[in-house]
Amino acid sequence: MRKKEDEFKKLEEEMVEKGSMVKPLEREAPPTVEQIEEALRRREEETLREEDPKFVSPEEEEAFRKKKGKIVRIVVLVTILLVLGAGAFFAWKLLGPSTTKADINKEFNIGKDEVALIIDGQISEKKGRVIDGQTYVPSDIAGAYMDNRIYVDTKAKILSYATEEGVTDYALDEEKDGEKPLAEADGTLYVALGFVAKNAICEYKEYENPSRITIFYDRTKTYSVATLGREERVRKGPGNKYPYIMDMEEGEELFIDPERKAENEYQPIITKDGIKGYITTESIKKTESKTLEFSKEPTSFTQKAIDGKVCLGWHNIGSENYTTLPMNVSVATTLNVIAPTWFVVSDNKGNVSSIANKQYVDEAHAAGLQVWPTLRDFPTKGLKHSKVLGYTKYRRKLVENVIAQATDLGVEGINVDFEQVPSKAAGGYLQFLRELVIEGHKNNLIISSDNYPIREYNSYYNPQEQGRVVDYVIFMAYDEHYAGSEQAGSVSSILYVQDAVAKGVQRVDKDRVVIGLPFFTRLWLETETDNGVELTSEVMNMSEAENWVYARSLKPKWDKEIGQNYVECKEGKKKTYKLWMENEKSLKLKLKEVKNQDIAGAAFWAMGGERAITWETIAKSFK
């Protein structure tokens, strides 16, 4: 031990001399074995380092190894992060939402000086035009959707605008008040938007980029309206990879598009400015049904009405008995109007054929009845409504002829029964009614119009506009099943009547609504043949139907849902008769709707089909 201490001391002195060690302080105690061994190890390392400059001690090698491992770990970590970042980027590119904005100008496909038209959310194939710096819309669009009072004769190229005071005509390119209400481009007639704006009853708005006009016109239509619960992008298709069209804010409202189906949790919508697109279903806060609010109410002609409820009887007559009043008039205490079928439009130039008789009118007046002769559009062969009603000169000649006939006879009104008007002639028919009412009121005549119960396929008859013009709109709540029906059924069930009344008062002021009811029924015969069941029918009045049932000792059963007595019987193996009876009980049920809805009255088809007792039922129902 002593020897090692001496060596350690000597070693310290040498290291101090070399400068590799500071001279130690005087020790109070001898060095430990560990200190001696550490000093010897250092001496040995110094010697080896002098001999080999590349010498690395175990401690240095261990430190380098740890440092290298740390660097490797950092490099690996950075590599992993880069790989993950690249993967996330490509995943985002693959699955993330598109940030490309769609060009909505292409969606409307409009050319230079064209204006897209969006009607009730649907893009119209027809387009507006910019003519001489002014915006114009096609004449048929203007009259059908923006202001029903606008009518354009495309043959004479005349715009006619009717008010209660009269009709104003505007010729093509005629300038009034600094504008040309009617213009033409590429063979199409257009009406100036500025002219439409004066009396428009629709809600419309003009937009730019792209140039478009949104038009909402149906006051009875219910829309499904969605409210956004967050900011949302409207996309071109049902997924986030589709280009976006526009950004919308929380709380904004959109229309749910009924023409397209939801896909991939995306809802098809239409924005209020007419843009179609898709939004995520989860972005919708709430959906509710709404009708639109309109800033302007359409004007109505002043109604010329009778005192009390209308109780009208149509008198379907032929040339052999046109001078005679119906037999039951004497007991029909509630009847106040008789409508003989006297007038028929006889050609396409506005002429009228008539079997009217002044003696009949005098007898009716003596019985306390008003006379409203019926003007029909059948059975004239070759009648073209688009010509006789669409051409201004022929339409006005028709009005003139009808008014002349009525004033000569001294009647109180005209009942218009046009049942064969095609959709393309609807505008001309409405204009005819306006002009007939204007001239009729000048001559103290009441004008009524007959209509089918409202359905989608006959909506072009436009009972709303009729109800703003004519004095009474009559909905004929019969022929629910008719000669051409594919199956047997009631001529007028209570459900059919209720529906006719409900839809009628939804579109026409109830003070102008009259419901048409039947005095007849149909006896149906189903015959089994090799080709299936052949269906035929014959018309029966109340007494004829009752006699047929009693002659066969049949017992009718009351059908509560239909509101009529029903009976059927077989004749042999292949024939089955079916009959839904019209009588005082079923008629009383129908007349209850007149009272419950407080409409203007009832009309009956046709006089002679009822019985004397029927008028007792009607009288009680009208009280």
Coordinates of C-alpha atoms in Angstrom, one line a residue:
M1 CA 0.0 0.0 0.0
R2 CA 2.8 2.4 0.9
K3 CA 4.4 1.7 -2.5
K4 CA 1.2 2.7 -4.3
E5 CA 0.9 5.9 -2.4
D6 CA 4.4 6.8 -3.3
E7 CA 3.7 6.1 -7.0
F8 CA 0.6 8.2 -6.8
K9 CA 2.5 11.1 -5.3
K10 CA 5.2 10.9 -7.9
L11 CA 2.5 10.7 -10.6
E12 CA 0.8 13.8 -9.3
E13 CA 4.0 15.7 -9.4
E14 CA 4.6 14.7 -13.0
M15 CA 1.1 15.7 -14.1
V16 CA 1.4 19.0 -12.4
E17 CA 4.6 19.7 -14.2
K18 CA 3.0 18.8 -17.5
G19 CA 0.1 21.1 -16.7
S20 CA -2.5 18.4 -16.9
M21 CA -3.2 18.7 -13.2
V22 CA -3.3 21.5 -10.7
K23 CA -1.1 21.0 -7.7
P24 CA -3.2 19.4 -5.0
L25 CA -3.7 20.9 -1.7
E26 CA -1.9 19.3 1.3
R27 CA -4.0 16.4 2.3
E28 CA -5.0 15.7 5.7
A29 CA -5.4 12.0 4.8
P30 CA -3.7 9.6 2.3
P31 CA -5.6 9.0 -1.0
T32 CA -8.0 6.2 -1.3
V33 CA -7.4 3.1 -3.4
E34 CA -10.0 4.3 -5.9
Q35 CA -8.3 7.7 -6.3
I36 CA -5.0 6.0 -6.9
E37 CA -6.5 3.7 -9.4
E38 CA -8.3 6.6 -11.2
A39 CA -5.0 8.5 -11.4
L40 CA -3.2 5.6 -12.8
R41 CA -5.9 5.1 -15.4
R42 CA -5.6 8.7 -16.5
R43 CA -1.8 8.3 -16.8
E44 CA -2.2 5.3 -18.9
E45 CA -4.7 7.1 -21.2
E46 CA -2.3 10.1 -21.5
T47 CA 0.5 7.7 -22.5
L48 CA -1.7 5.9 -25.1
R49 CA -3.0 9.3 -26.5
E50 CA 0.7 10.4 -26.9
E51 CA 1.5 7.3 -28.8
D52 CA -1.8 7.2 -30.9
P53 CA -3.7 10.5 -31.6
K54 CA -6.8 8.5 -32.6
F55 CA -7.0 6.9 -29.2
V56 CA -10.5 7.0 -27.7
S57 CA -11.1 6.1 -24.1
P58 CA -14.0 3.8 -23.1
E59 CA -15.8 6.7 -21.5
E60 CA -15.5 8.8 -24.7
E61 CA -16.6 5.8 -26.8
E62 CA -19.7 5.3 -24.5
A63 CA -20.5 9.1 -24.7
F64 CA -20.2 9.0 -28.5
R65 CA -22.3 5.9 -28.7
K66 CA -25.1 7.5 -26.6
K67 CA -24.9 10.7 -28.7
K68 CA -25.1 8.7 -32.0
G69 CA -28.1 6.8 -30.7
K70 CA -29.9 10.0 -29.8
I71 CA -29.2 11.4 -33.3
V72 CA -30.5 8.2 -34.9
R73 CA -33.6 8.4 -32.8
I74 CA -34.2 12.0 -33.8
V75 CA -33.7 11.2 -37.5
V76 CA -36.1 8.2 -37.2
L77 CA -38.7 10.4 -35.4
V78 CA -38.4 13.2 -38.1
T79 CA -38.7 10.6 -40.8
I80 CA -41.8 9.1 -39.2
L81 CA -43.3 12.6 -38.9
L82 CA -42.6 13.4 -42.5
V83 CA -44.1 10.1 -43.6
L84 CA -47.2 10.7 -41.4
G85 CA -47.5 14.3 -42.7
A86 CA -47.3 13.1 -46.3
G87 CA -49.8 10.4 -45.6
A88 CA -52.1 12.9 -44.0
F89 CA -51.7 15.3 -46.9
F90 CA -52.6 12.6 -49.4
A91 CA -55.4 11.3 -47.2
W92 CA -56.7 14.9 -46.9
K93 CA -56.5 15.2 -50.7
L94 CA -58.3 11.9 -51.1
L95 CA -61.0 12.3 -48.4
G96 CA -61.0 16.0 -47.5
P97 CA -63.5 18.6 -48.9
S98 CA -62.9 20.2 -52.3
T99 CA -61.9 23.9 -52.1
T100 CA -62.6 24.4 -55.8
K101 CA -65.4 26.9 -56.5
A102 CA -67.9 26.0 -59.2
D103 CA -68.7 28.5 -62.0
I104 CA -72.5 29.0 -61.6
N105 CA -72.7 30.9 -64.8
K106 CA -72.3 27.5 -66.6
E107 CA -75.2 26.1 -64.6
F108 CA -77.7 28.5 -66.2
N109 CA -76.3 28.2 -69.7
I110 CA -77.1 31.8 -70.7
G111 CA -75.7 33.6 -73.7
K112 CA -75.1 37.2 -74.4
D113 CA -78.0 39.4 -73.5
E114 CA -79.9 36.5 -72.0
V115 CA -81.4 36.3 -68.5
A116 CA -82.1 33.0 -66.7
L117 CA -85.6 32.6 -65.3
I118 CA -86.1 30.5 -62.1
I119 CA -89.8 29.8 -61.5
D120 CA -90.7 28.4 -58.1
G121 CA -87.2 27.1 -57.8
Q122 CA -87.0 25.4 -61.2
I123 CA -84.8 26.8 -64.0
S124 CA -87.0 27.5 -67.0
E125 CA -86.0 26.5 -70.5
K126 CA -87.2 29.9 -71.6
K127 CA -85.0 32.9 -71.0
G128 CA -85.4 36.6 -70.6
R129 CA -83.6 39.1 -72.9
V130 CA -81.9 42.4 -72.6
I131 CA -83.3 44.6 -75.4
D132 CA -82.2 48.2 -75.9
G133 CA -80.7 48.1 -72.4
Q134 CA -83.9 47.0 -70.7
T135 CA -84.8 43.6 -69.3
Y136 CA -87.7 41.7 -70.9
V137 CA -89.4 38.4 -70.1
P138 CA -91.2 36.1 -72.6
S139 CA -94.8 37.2 -72.9
D140 CA -96.3 33.8 -71.9
I141 CA -94.1 33.8 -68.7
A142 CA -95.2 37.3 -67.9
G143 CA -98.9 36.5 -68.2
A144 CA -98.9 33.0 -66.6
Y145 CA -96.5 33.6 -63.6
M146 CA -96.0 37.3 -63.0
D147 CA -99.2 39.2 -63.7
N148 CA -102.2 37.2 -65.0
R149 CA -103.8 40.4 -66.4
I150 CA -101.2 40.6 -69.1
Y151 CA -102.3 38.9 -72.3
V152 CA -100.5 38.9 -75.6
D153 CA -102.1 38.1 -78.9
T154 CA -99.2 36.5 -80.7
K155 CA -100.9 36.7 -84.1
A156 CA -101.7 40.4 -84.1
K157 CA -98.8 41.2 -81.7
I158 CA -100.9 43.1 -79.3
L159 CA -100.4 43.3 -75.5
S160 CA -103.8 43.7 -73.7
Y161 CA -104.0 44.7 -70.1
A162 CA -107.4 44.5 -68.4
T163 CA -108.6 46.4 -65.3
E164 CA -112.1 46.8 -64.0
E165 CA -112.3 50.1 -65.9
G166 CA -111.5 48.6 -69.2
V167 CA -108.8 47.1 -71.5
T168 CA -105.7 48.9 -72.7
D169 CA -103.9 47.7 -75.8
Y170 CA -100.2 48.1 -76.7
A171 CA -98.9 47.4 -80.2
L172 CA -95.5 45.9 -80.9
D173 CA -92.7 48.5 -80.2
E174 CA -95.2 51.1 -79.2
E175 CA -93.6 53.5 -76.7
K176 CA -95.5 54.7 -73.7
D177 CA -94.1 56.4 -70.6
G178 CA -90.5 56.0 -71.8
E179 CA -90.7 52.3 -72.5
K180 CA -91.8 49.8 -75.0
P181 CA -94.1 47.3 -73.1
L182 CA -94.0 44.8 -76.0
A183 CA -90.9 43.9 -78.0
E184 CA -89.8 41.1 -80.3
A185 CA -86.5 39.2 -80.7
D186 CA -85.7 36.2 -82.8
G187 CA -89.4 35.6 -83.4
T188 CA -90.4 35.6 -79.7
L189 CA -92.5 38.3 -78.1
Y190 CA -91.3 39.8 -74.8
V191 CA -92.8 42.1 -72.1
A192 CA -90.7 44.7 -70.4
L193 CA -89.9 43.9 -66.8
G194 CA -90.6 47.5 -65.9
F195 CA -94.1 47.2 -67.3
V196 CA -94.6 43.9 -65.4
A197 CA -93.4 45.5 -62.2
K198 CA -96.2 48.0 -62.1
N199 CA -98.8 45.4 -61.2
A200 CA -96.9 42.2 -60.6
I201 CA -98.7 39.9 -58.1
C202 CA -95.8 37.5 -57.9
E203 CA -92.6 37.8 -55.8
Y204 CA -89.6 38.3 -58.1
K205 CA -86.1 39.6 -57.8
E206 CA -83.4 40.4 -60.4
Y207 CA -79.8 39.2 -59.8
E208 CA -76.5 39.7 -61.6
N209 CA -73.5 37.3 -62.1
P210 CA -75.2 35.4 -63.6
S211 CA -78.1 37.5 -64.9
R212 CA -81.2 35.8 -63.5
I213 CA -84.7 36.5 -62.2
T214 CA -86.3 34.4 -59.5
I215 CA -90.1 34.2 -59.7
F216 CA -92.5 32.8 -57.0
Y217 CA -96.2 33.0 -57.9
D218 CA -98.2 30.2 -56.3
R219 CA -99.8 31.6 -53.2
T220 CA -101.2 28.2 -52.1
K221 CA -98.0 26.2 -52.5
T222 CA -96.4 24.8 -49.4
Y223 CA -92.6 24.7 -49.4
S224 CA -90.3 22.7 -47.2
V225 CA -87.9 25.3 -45.7
A226 CA -84.6 24.3 -44.0
T227 CA -82.8 26.6 -41.5
L228 CA -79.0 26.2 -41.2
G229 CA -77.6 25.5 -37.7
R230 CA -74.0 26.4 -38.7
E231 CA -71.9 27.9 -41.5
E232 CA -72.1 25.6 -44.5
R233 CA -70.9 25.4 -48.1
V234 CA -73.4 24.6 -50.8
R235 CA -71.9 22.0 -53.1
K236 CA -72.6 21.1 -56.6
G237 CA -73.2 17.4 -55.8
P238 CA -74.0 15.2 -52.9
G239 CA -70.5 14.9 -51.4
N240 CA -67.6 17.0 -50.1
K241 CA -65.5 16.2 -53.2
Y242 CA -67.8 18.2 -55.4
P243 CA -66.9 21.9 -56.0
Y244 CA -68.6 24.3 -53.8
I245 CA -71.0 26.9 -55.1
M246 CA -71.3 29.4 -52.3
D247 CA -70.9 29.9 -48.5
M248 CA -74.0 30.3 -46.3
E249 CA -74.3 31.6 -42.8
E250 CA -75.9 30.1 -39.7
G251 CA -79.6 30.9 -39.5
E252 CA -80.1 31.3 -43.3
E253 CA -83.1 29.6 -44.9
L254 CA -83.1 27.3 -48.0
F255 CA -85.8 25.4 -49.9
I256 CA -85.6 21.6 -49.9
D257 CA -85.7 20.6 -53.5
P258 CA -88.7 18.2 -54.0
E259 CA -87.5 17.2 -57.5
R260 CA -84.3 15.5 -56.2
K261 CA -83.5 12.9 -53.5
A262 CA -81.1 13.1 -50.6
E263 CA -77.8 11.1 -51.2
N264 CA -74.8 10.3 -49.0
E265 CA -76.2 12.3 -46.1
Y266 CA -76.5 15.4 -48.4
Q267 CA -79.8 17.2 -48.9
P268 CA -80.7 18.7 -52.3
I269 CA -81.7 22.4 -51.8
I270 CA -82.5 25.6 -53.7
T271 CA -81.3 28.9 -52.4
K272 CA -83.7 31.8 -52.4
D273 CA -81.7 33.4 -55.2
G274 CA -82.4 30.4 -57.4
I275 CA -79.2 28.3 -57.0
K276 CA -79.5 24.6 -56.9
G277 CA -77.0 22.5 -54.8
Y278 CA -76.5 20.2 -51.8
I279 CA -75.8 20.7 -48.1
T280 CA -75.0 18.2 -45.4
T281 CA -78.0 16.8 -43.6
E282 CA -76.4 17.4 -40.3
S283 CA -76.0 21.2 -40.9
I284 CA -79.8 21.6 -41.0
K285 CA -81.1 22.9 -37.7
K286 CA -84.8 22.5 -38.5
T287 CA -87.2 21.9 -41.4
E288 CA -90.7 23.3 -41.5
S289 CA -93.5 23.7 -44.1
K290 CA -94.3 27.2 -45.1
T291 CA -96.3 29.2 -47.6
L292 CA -94.6 32.3 -48.9
E293 CA -95.4 35.8 -47.9
F294 CA -96.3 38.1 -50.8
S295 CA -95.8 41.9 -50.6
K296 CA -98.8 42.7 -52.9
E297 CA -102.3 41.4 -53.0
P298 CA -103.9 40.9 -56.4
T299 CA -106.8 43.2 -57.2
S300 CA -110.3 41.8 -57.8
F301 CA -113.1 43.2 -59.9
T302 CA -116.0 44.4 -57.9
Q303 CA -118.4 41.5 -57.5
K304 CA -121.9 41.9 -58.8
A305 CA -123.9 39.6 -56.6
I306 CA -127.5 38.5 -56.0
D307 CA -129.2 38.9 -52.6
G308 CA -128.6 35.9 -50.4
K309 CA -127.3 32.5 -51.5
V310 CA -127.3 31.3 -55.1
C311 CA -129.6 28.4 -55.8
L312 CA -129.2 27.8 -59.5
G313 CA -130.7 25.1 -61.7
W314 CA -129.2 24.3 -65.0
H315 CA -131.9 23.6 -67.6
N316 CA -130.4 21.2 -70.2
I317 CA -132.9 21.7 -73.1
G318 CA -133.3 20.9 -76.8
S319 CA -134.9 22.8 -79.6
E320 CA -138.2 20.9 -79.1
N321 CA -138.9 22.3 -75.6
Y322 CA -136.9 25.5 -75.2
T323 CA -140.0 27.7 -74.6
T324 CA -141.1 25.7 -71.5
L325 CA -139.9 26.1 -67.9
P326 CA -139.0 23.0 -66.0
M327 CA -142.0 21.2 -64.4
N328 CA -140.9 21.6 -60.8
V329 CA -140.2 25.3 -60.8
S330 CA -143.6 25.9 -59.1
V331 CA -142.5 23.9 -56.0
A332 CA -138.8 24.9 -56.1
T333 CA -139.2 27.7 -53.5
T334 CA -135.4 28.1 -53.0
L335 CA -134.5 28.3 -56.7
N336 CA -133.6 31.8 -57.6
V337 CA -131.6 31.4 -60.9
I338 CA -132.4 29.3 -64.0
A339 CA -129.6 28.7 -66.5
P340 CA -130.9 27.3 -69.8
T341 CA -128.3 25.9 -72.2
W342 CA -129.0 28.3 -75.0
F343 CA -125.7 29.6 -76.4
V344 CA -123.0 27.7 -78.2
V345 CA -119.8 29.1 -79.8
S346 CA -120.5 28.2 -83.4
D347 CA -117.2 28.8 -85.1
N348 CA -113.6 30.2 -84.8
K349 CA -114.6 33.7 -85.7
G350 CA -116.6 34.6 -82.6
N351 CA -120.1 33.8 -83.8
V352 CA -122.7 32.3 -81.4
S353 CA -125.6 30.0 -82.2
S354 CA -128.7 30.4 -80.0
I355 CA -132.0 28.7 -79.2
A356 CA -133.0 31.4 -76.8
N357 CA -136.6 32.5 -76.4
K358 CA -138.0 35.7 -74.9
Q359 CA -141.2 34.0 -73.8
Y360 CA -139.1 31.7 -71.6
V361 CA -137.4 34.7 -70.0
D362 CA -140.7 36.4 -69.3
E363 CA -142.1 33.2 -67.7
A364 CA -139.0 32.9 -65.5
H365 CA -139.3 36.5 -64.4
A366 CA -142.9 35.9 -63.6
A367 CA -141.9 33.0 -61.4
G368 CA -139.4 35.2 -59.5
L369 CA -136.3 33.7 -61.2
Q370 CA -133.2 35.4 -62.7
V371 CA -132.1 34.0 -66.0
W372 CA -128.4 33.3 -66.7
P373 CA -128.2 31.6 -70.1
T374 CA -125.3 29.1 -70.4
L375 CA -122.7 29.6 -73.1
R376 CA -120.9 26.4 -74.1
D377 CA -117.8 25.5 -76.1
F378 CA -119.4 22.2 -77.3
P379 CA -120.5 20.4 -79.4
T380 CA -119.2 22.5 -82.3
K381 CA -116.9 20.5 -84.5
G382 CA -113.5 22.0 -85.4
L383 CA -113.6 24.6 -82.7
K384 CA -110.1 25.9 -82.0
H385 CA -110.0 27.8 -78.7
S386 CA -106.5 29.2 -79.4
K387 CA -108.0 31.0 -82.4
V388 CA -111.4 32.2 -81.3
L389 CA -110.1 33.1 -77.8
G390 CA -106.5 33.9 -78.6
Y391 CA -107.0 36.3 -81.5
T392 CA -108.1 39.7 -80.3
K393 CA -110.6 40.5 -83.0
Y394 CA -112.4 37.1 -82.8
R395 CA -112.5 37.1 -79.0
R396 CA -114.0 40.5 -78.9
K397 CA -116.5 39.6 -81.5
L398 CA -117.5 36.7 -79.3
V399 CA -117.9 39.0 -76.3
E400 CA -119.9 41.5 -78.4
N401 CA -122.3 38.7 -79.7
V402 CA -122.9 37.2 -76.3
I403 CA -123.6 40.6 -74.7
A404 CA -125.9 41.6 -77.5
Q405 CA -127.9 38.3 -77.1
A406 CA -128.2 38.8 -73.4
T407 CA -129.3 42.4 -73.6
D408 CA -131.8 41.7 -76.3
L409 CA -133.4 38.9 -74.1
G410 CA -133.4 41.0 -71.0
V411 CA -131.6 38.4 -68.9
E412 CA -129.7 39.0 -65.7
G413 CA -126.5 37.1 -66.3
I414 CA -124.3 34.8 -68.4
N415 CA -123.1 31.4 -67.3
V416 CA -119.9 30.3 -69.1
D417 CA -119.5 26.5 -69.4
F418 CA -116.2 26.0 -71.4
E419 CA -115.2 22.4 -70.6
Q420 CA -112.8 21.7 -73.5
V421 CA -110.2 24.5 -73.2
P422 CA -106.7 23.1 -73.9
S423 CA -103.8 24.4 -71.8
K424 CA -102.3 26.4 -74.7
A425 CA -105.5 28.4 -74.9
A426 CA -105.8 29.1 -71.2
G427 CA -104.5 32.7 -71.4
G428 CA -107.0 33.5 -74.1
Y429 CA -109.8 32.0 -72.1
L430 CA -109.0 34.1 -69.0
Q431 CA -108.8 37.2 -71.2
F432 CA -112.2 36.3 -72.6
L433 CA -113.7 36.1 -69.1
R434 CA -112.1 39.5 -68.2
E435 CA -113.5 41.2 -71.3
L436 CA -116.9 39.5 -70.8
V437 CA -117.1 40.7 -67.2
I438 CA -116.1 44.3 -68.1
E439 CA -118.7 44.5 -70.8
G440 CA -121.2 42.5 -68.8
H441 CA -121.0 44.8 -65.8
K442 CA -121.5 47.8 -68.1
N443 CA -124.8 46.1 -69.0
N444 CA -125.8 45.1 -65.5
L445 CA -125.1 41.4 -66.1
I446 CA -123.8 38.9 -63.6
I447 CA -121.1 36.6 -65.0
S448 CA -120.4 33.1 -63.7
S449 CA -118.0 30.4 -64.9
D450 CA -118.2 26.6 -64.6
N451 CA -115.1 24.6 -63.5
Y452 CA -114.1 21.1 -62.8
P453 CA -113.0 20.3 -59.2
I454 CA -109.4 21.5 -58.9
R455 CA -106.8 19.0 -59.9
E456 CA -103.2 19.3 -61.0
Y457 CA -104.0 18.4 -64.6
N458 CA -106.6 21.2 -64.9
S459 CA -104.9 23.9 -62.9
Y460 CA -104.3 25.9 -66.1
Y461 CA -107.9 27.0 -65.9
N462 CA -106.6 29.2 -63.1
P463 CA -109.6 29.4 -60.7
Q464 CA -107.7 31.9 -58.6
E465 CA -107.7 34.5 -61.5
Q466 CA -111.3 33.5 -62.4
G467 CA -112.3 34.2 -58.8
R468 CA -110.8 37.7 -59.0
V469 CA -112.8 38.5 -62.1
V470 CA -116.1 36.7 -62.5
D471 CA -118.9 37.1 -60.0
Y472 CA -119.3 33.4 -59.2
V473 CA -117.0 30.5 -59.7
I474 CA -119.0 27.2 -59.9
F475 CA -117.2 24.0 -59.2
M476 CA -119.0 21.0 -60.7
A477 CA -118.7 18.4 -58.0
Y478 CA -120.1 15.5 -60.1
D479 CA -118.8 13.1 -62.7
E480 CA -116.4 11.7 -60.2
H481 CA -117.0 8.6 -62.2
Y482 CA -118.3 9.2 -65.7
A483 CA -119.0 7.3 -69.0
G484 CA -115.3 6.9 -69.8
S485 CA -114.2 5.8 -66.4
E486 CA -112.2 2.6 -66.1
Q487 CA -114.1 1.4 -63.1
A488 CA -117.6 1.7 -61.7
G489 CA -118.2 4.2 -58.9
S490 CA -120.1 7.1 -57.4
V491 CA -121.0 10.1 -59.6
S492 CA -120.6 12.3 -56.5
S493 CA -119.4 10.9 -53.2
I494 CA -119.4 13.1 -50.1
L495 CA -115.6 13.0 -50.0
Y496 CA -115.5 14.3 -53.6
V497 CA -117.8 17.2 -52.7
Q498 CA -115.9 18.0 -49.5
D499 CA -112.6 18.1 -51.5
A500 CA -114.1 20.3 -54.2
V501 CA -115.4 22.8 -51.6
A502 CA -112.1 22.8 -49.6
K503 CA -109.9 23.4 -52.6
G504 CA -112.3 25.9 -54.0
V505 CA -112.3 28.2 -51.0
Q506 CA -108.6 27.9 -50.7
R507 CA -108.2 29.7 -54.1
V508 CA -111.4 31.7 -54.5
D509 CA -113.1 34.0 -52.0
K510 CA -116.0 32.0 -50.4
D511 CA -118.5 34.7 -51.3
R512 CA -117.9 33.8 -55.0
V513 CA -117.8 30.0 -54.6
V514 CA -120.8 27.9 -55.7
I515 CA -120.8 24.1 -55.6
G516 CA -122.4 22.1 -58.4
L517 CA -124.4 19.0 -57.3
P518 CA -126.1 16.2 -59.3
F519 CA -129.7 15.3 -59.7
F520 CA -128.6 12.1 -61.4
T521 CA -126.6 8.9 -61.0
R522 CA -125.2 6.1 -63.2
L523 CA -126.2 2.5 -63.4
W524 CA -123.1 0.5 -64.1
L525 CA -122.9 -2.9 -65.9
E526 CA -119.8 -5.1 -65.6
T527 CA -119.8 -7.8 -68.2
E528 CA -117.2 -10.6 -68.1
T529 CA -115.8 -11.3 -71.6
D530 CA -112.9 -13.4 -72.9
N531 CA -110.8 -10.1 -72.9
G532 CA -111.7 -9.1 -69.4
V533 CA -114.5 -7.1 -67.8
E534 CA -116.4 -4.7 -70.1
L535 CA -117.8 -1.6 -68.3
T536 CA -120.8 0.3 -69.5
S537 CA -123.2 2.7 -67.9
E538 CA -126.4 4.7 -68.4
V539 CA -127.6 7.9 -66.7
M540 CA -130.6 7.7 -64.4
N541 CA -132.4 10.5 -62.6
M542 CA -133.5 10.0 -59.0
S543 CA -136.9 8.4 -59.7
E544 CA -135.5 6.1 -62.4
A545 CA -132.8 4.8 -60.1
E546 CA -135.3 4.2 -57.3
N547 CA -137.8 2.4 -59.7
W548 CA -135.0 0.2 -61.0
V549 CA -134.1 -0.9 -57.5
Y550 CA -137.7 -1.6 -56.4
A551 CA -138.6 -3.5 -59.6
R552 CA -135.9 -6.0 -58.6
S553 CA -136.9 -6.1 -54.9
L554 CA -133.3 -5.0 -53.9
K555 CA -132.4 -3.6 -50.6
P556 CA -129.8 -0.8 -50.8
K557 CA -127.3 -0.3 -48.0
W558 CA -126.1 3.0 -46.8
D559 CA -122.4 3.5 -47.4
K560 CA -121.3 6.0 -44.8
E561 CA -117.9 6.7 -46.4
I562 CA -119.4 7.4 -49.8
G563 CA -122.5 9.1 -48.4
Q564 CA -125.0 7.2 -50.6
N565 CA -127.1 4.1 -50.8
Y566 CA -125.4 1.3 -52.7
V567 CA -126.9 -1.7 -54.3
E568 CA -125.6 -4.4 -56.7
C569 CA -127.1 -7.5 -58.3
K570 CA -126.1 -10.2 -60.8
E571 CA -127.9 -11.1 -64.0
G572 CA -126.8 -14.5 -65.0
K573 CA -123.2 -15.6 -64.4
K574 CA -121.4 -12.8 -66.3
K575 CA -123.3 -9.6 -65.6
T576 CA -123.1 -7.5 -62.5
Y577 CA -125.1 -4.2 -62.0
K578 CA -123.8 -1.6 -59.5
L579 CA -125.6 1.5 -58.5
W580 CA -124.7 4.4 -56.1
M581 CA -128.0 6.2 -55.6
E582 CA -128.5 9.9 -55.5
N583 CA -131.5 10.9 -53.4
E584 CA -132.7 13.4 -50.8
K585 CA -130.6 11.8 -48.1
S586 CA -127.3 12.0 -50.0
L587 CA -128.1 15.5 -51.3
K588 CA -128.8 16.7 -47.8
L589 CA -125.4 15.5 -46.7
K590 CA -123.7 17.4 -49.6
L591 CA -125.7 20.6 -48.9
K592 CA -124.4 20.5 -45.3
E593 CA -121.0 21.4 -46.8
V594 CA -122.5 24.5 -48.4
K595 CA -123.7 25.6 -45.0
N596 CA -120.7 24.6 -43.0
Q597 CA -118.3 26.4 -45.3
D598 CA -120.6 29.3 -45.7
I599 CA -120.0 29.5 -49.5
A600 CA -122.1 31.5 -51.9
G601 CA -124.5 28.7 -52.8
A602 CA -125.3 25.6 -54.8
A603 CA -126.1 24.8 -58.4
F604 CA -127.9 21.6 -59.6
W605 CA -127.4 19.5 -62.8
A606 CA -130.0 19.3 -64.1
M607 CA -133.6 20.4 -63.7
G608 CA -136.0 17.5 -64.2
G609 CA -133.7 14.9 -62.6
E610 CA -135.1 15.7 -59.2
R611 CA -138.5 15.1 -57.5
A612 CA -140.8 17.6 -55.9
I613 CA -139.8 16.3 -52.5
T614 CA -136.2 17.1 -53.4
W615 CA -136.9 20.8 -53.2
E616 CA -138.2 20.4 -49.7
T617 CA -134.8 19.0 -48.7
I618 CA -133.0 21.8 -50.5
A619 CA -135.2 24.5 -48.8
K620 CA -134.5 23.1 -45.3
S621 CA -130.8 23.0 -46.1
F622 CA -130.7 26.6 -47.2
K623 CA -132.4 27.9 -44.0

